[in-house]
Amino acid sequence: MLSFIHGHWSDILSRAIDHAWLAGLPLLLGLAISLPLGWLARRASWLRVILVGGSSLLYTIPSLALFVLMPIVVKTTITDPVNVIIAMTIYTVALLVRTVADALGAVSDETRQAAIAMGYTPIRRFFGVELPLAVPVISAGLRVAAVSNVAIVSVAALLGIRQLGFYLTDGYQLNYWAEVWTGIVACLVLALIFDVLIQAITRVITPWQRAVAS
Amino acid sequence: MIRFEQVVKIYAGGQTAVDDLTFEAPTGQITVLVGPSGCGKTTSLRMINRMIEPTSGHISIDDEDVQSVNAARLRRGIGYVIQNAGLFPNKRVVDNVATVPILLGAPRSQARTRAREVLELVGLPGDFADRWPSQLSGGQQQRVGVARALAADPPVMLMDEPFSAVDPVVREQLQDEFLRLQRELGKTIVFVTHDIDEALKLGDQIAVMRVGGKLAQLADPAYLLAHPIDDFVAGFVGRDRGYRALTFAQTPALPLAAEPTVPLGTTPQEARAATRDGWLLVADHGRPVGWVEPEHITAAIEPAMLHRGGTVARATGPLRAALDAALSSPSRRGVITDDDGILLGTVRAHQVLEAIEATDRPEVDEADIAPAGPTSRADR
Amino acid sequence: MIAQVWRWLVDGAHWQGGTGIAQRLLEHLEYSGMSVLIAAIIALPIGAFIGHAGRAKWIIAVANAFRAIPSLGLLFVVAMWFVSRLQGDAAYLVPTIIVLVILAMPPLLAGAYSGVSEVDPAARDAAYGMGMTHRQVLTRVELPCALPLIFSGLRSAALQVIATATIAASISVGGLGRYLIDGLANSDYTEMAGGAVLVAALALVVDGVLAALQRLVVPGGLRTARSARRRRRASAVTQASPTG
């Protein structure tokens, strides 16, 4: 395996970057979409049923099927990486809408009431009070989504989309153990990097969490 | 009778929870274990049904060592009520209550019939039985918890802060009903609380424990208020001890003055004629309902006109109630009734105070003034 | 495009025979059902025991870490190991079932574990205090209370397995995944899309059936607002990725 990695270092790196895009960009898009949707889901229980129920239905669809069905919906070709980006964004939103709604719901009512009493407008209250306090829970959901995304993206190798999953399909066809192991380890390392990165960012933007811990 | 003999509990970390505890909880009475958090009261309670095993010493129920009985079988014969009720969310109320009879081998239908009876006993009749625990209020859940402990009619009940998770009004209500039930059932009860007022209200005897699991004092409520054995107990029993002790002092024969009354519907003219000092007591079929000021009424007396600030005391009740009746009465005359609520007469505060001065305080136990000190009564 | 896929789906000829949709659907259900059953027989008692005894929690952590492994990689590694050791169809079927069982276990373990360990401590305390034995506490209180989370683990496991059974077609087993893999090889997008619709529909139907079963089995007292909240919080624990 080490000699395989040594021999293909630059190829591995460039595929890892592709993989990171396919898994990472949907995380950002998914988070951006989930925040307003999660906020909406807290407004009314019927909205919650529609948003959370609908997203969990989408979550039910197996990834390969979703990749394959994308061209029908967005008029791309079957080998277009955009299919993967959109499909992964759907999964991320499906996971995060519920997390965001629960995280906002977990902000203590006293804090919310205090903010209202001090004269925060609803929008400023969301960005200034509720969202920051919800960060730890949302971050936990984001970590689950990140690890899951990295694993799912590799499936797209079956459709010939360029990323780390190529080493799995190619290694299997050539019966080349070192290549398959390289693919698995590279995926795990990438997932780990995402996980550490999200934790680090969370740590930086929630200094009060550290004060509690010490 | 439950007997603790030199019971010690040291937890795995080396922390002593209960230290050399010796006392008896008499049959048919309520023994309250009270103390600040960390005093080992809950640990002591849980050693009785072996939810916790003592490090050394013996606990016996009616002279049978609890260690000699299989733990599960022992517990089926002991009622157990805990703070948050601990109802099984997957069983309907009736099946929660039927649990122990079924564990003891009763047929399901018979156990359910019994469960419904007990639920009625704790004030949850009819359709409550078929609800899920999550559909009940906190107070109702607590009642179910008590019913569940009573279902198999155990002679002994262990209660661990059963009323402390509900709001004060409901708590008071639950306490009153609990005392009424206990008068009927006469169980041997060990009751844990951190609330000294609850202990004084419910306990036939009170064991005050201090941090470190030592028994500070064991006494009945009146004695505890009159003679706290040291600063810790005095501080724990709290302020207003003299006044609160009146709760436990029976009212002696008070010099009652006859009080003229008028019925509802009396006209202003009649009322003014009947009054002696500006205040007039209105009674309905002998039962006092409130005071009026005849000078200030312009129509026939109706309930909305009544001054309701004054409390009413029963002649056979505690002195505290008689004093309060006098202090709270707008006419300065405290209303005293018999046990059926029929007016007997009125009494003034100074007369109640004279009666109080004439009563005996609980006599101090010789051992409690001996220099040997704090644990003497318990150690004898 | 949609019309083409629709015609492919409703063409009676596609439904019959040894490679017809009916047969593929049956295969898919067989692999998935068998795997979930085996995984449940292994994982549920272990998860419930760990939750009850509060010991060996590292098993849950290890199982959760397994979820980070790409299922495609796991599938190929196990298939490569078996291909030289078994003959005929078994060389593909055995590794497929093994991988599906491995992937179904983490959500089942986590569901049973967190379901049992999150039972209200007061209810558990009361159960022991009333004289229940360990076995009675587990079977009469903890397991019934754990049913919502056990079911959410079961549903996650079923989805995970249905998804992975689809990509297992890439190691030459049957099931609905064949249409996606064969369609890709023949550049027949209609066949691929038709297969994808079937897979998605199967996943939705199975999840719906399990949800209905859950409503039937879970005691009504556990379906109230409070327990729903607790279930939501714990759902992240059992949620499996639709990796496949």
Short mmCIF file of C-alpha atoms in Angstrom, two decimals, chain B residues 46 49 51 71-73 75-80 82 84-91 96-97 99-100 102-103 132-135 141 148, chain C residues 119-133 136 139-145 219-227 230:
data_model
loop_
_atom_site.label_atom_id
_atom_site.label_comp_id
_atom_site.label_asym_id
_atom_site.label_seq_id
_atom_site.Cartn_x
_atom_site.Cartn_y
_atom_site.Cartn_z
CA ARG B 46 -32.50 2.40 50.35
CA ASN B 49 -35.12 -2.69 50.83
CA MET B 51 -31.39 -1.18 46.87
CA ALA B 71 -33.75 -9.09 47.66
CA ALA B 72 -36.49 -9.19 45.01
CA ARG B 73 -38.89 -11.05 47.30
CA ARG B 75 -38.93 -5.63 47.95
CA ARG B 76 -42.26 -7.07 46.80
CA GLY B 77 -43.37 -6.90 50.43
CA ILE B 78 -42.30 -3.27 50.90
CA GLY B 79 -44.04 -0.28 49.30
CA TYR B 80 -41.60 2.08 47.57
CA ILE B 82 -39.79 7.94 44.92
CA ASN B 84 -40.42 11.58 40.37
CA ALA B 85 -42.90 8.73 40.81
CA GLY B 86 -40.94 6.63 38.29
CA LEU B 87 -44.08 5.43 36.55
CA PHE B 88 -43.57 3.03 33.66
CA PRO B 89 -44.41 5.13 30.58
CA ASN B 90 -45.24 1.99 28.57
CA LYS B 91 -48.02 0.86 30.91
CA ASN B 96 -48.61 0.48 36.69
CA VAL B 97 -50.54 0.04 39.93
CA THR B 99 -47.42 -4.36 38.89
CA VAL B 100 -46.58 -5.74 42.32
CA ILE B 102 -48.83 -9.44 39.31
CA LEU B 103 -45.21 -9.93 40.37
CA TRP B 132 -51.08 6.81 30.13
CA PRO B 133 -48.73 8.25 32.76
CA SER B 134 -47.70 11.00 30.36
CA GLN B 135 -51.28 12.28 30.38
CA GLN B 141 -48.38 10.93 38.86
CA ARG B 148 -48.65 1.52 43.13
CA VAL C 119 -35.02 4.71 30.14
CA ASP C 120 -36.05 7.14 32.88
CA PRO C 121 -33.76 6.30 35.83
CA ALA C 122 -36.70 6.83 38.18
CA ALA C 123 -38.74 4.17 36.36
CA ARG C 124 -35.83 1.76 36.54
CA ASP C 125 -35.28 2.54 40.22
CA ALA C 126 -38.96 2.00 40.93
CA ALA C 127 -38.92 -1.30 39.03
CA TYR C 128 -36.09 -2.67 41.17
CA GLY C 129 -37.65 -1.18 44.29
CA MET C 130 -40.89 -3.05 43.60
CA GLY C 131 -39.02 -6.32 43.53
CA MET C 132 -38.40 -6.96 39.84
CA THR C 133 -35.44 -9.15 38.95
CA GLN C 136 -38.04 -8.59 34.61
CA THR C 139 -38.25 -7.39 29.57
CA ARG C 140 -41.12 -5.54 31.28
CA VAL C 141 -39.76 -2.02 31.54
CA GLU C 142 -36.55 -1.33 29.63
CA LEU C 143 -37.26 -3.11 26.34
CA PRO C 144 -40.84 -1.82 25.94
CA CYS C 145 -39.62 1.70 26.70
CA PRO C 219 -47.13 1.30 23.49
CA GLY C 220 -49.31 4.42 23.26
CA GLY C 221 -47.80 5.98 26.39
CA LEU C 222 -44.45 6.32 24.60
CA ARG C 223 -45.92 8.23 21.68
CA THR C 224 -46.51 11.52 23.51
CA ALA C 225 -44.78 14.82 22.99
CA ARG C 226 -42.16 14.29 25.65
CA SER C 227 -40.92 10.95 24.42
CA ARG C 230 -36.34 12.44 23.45
#
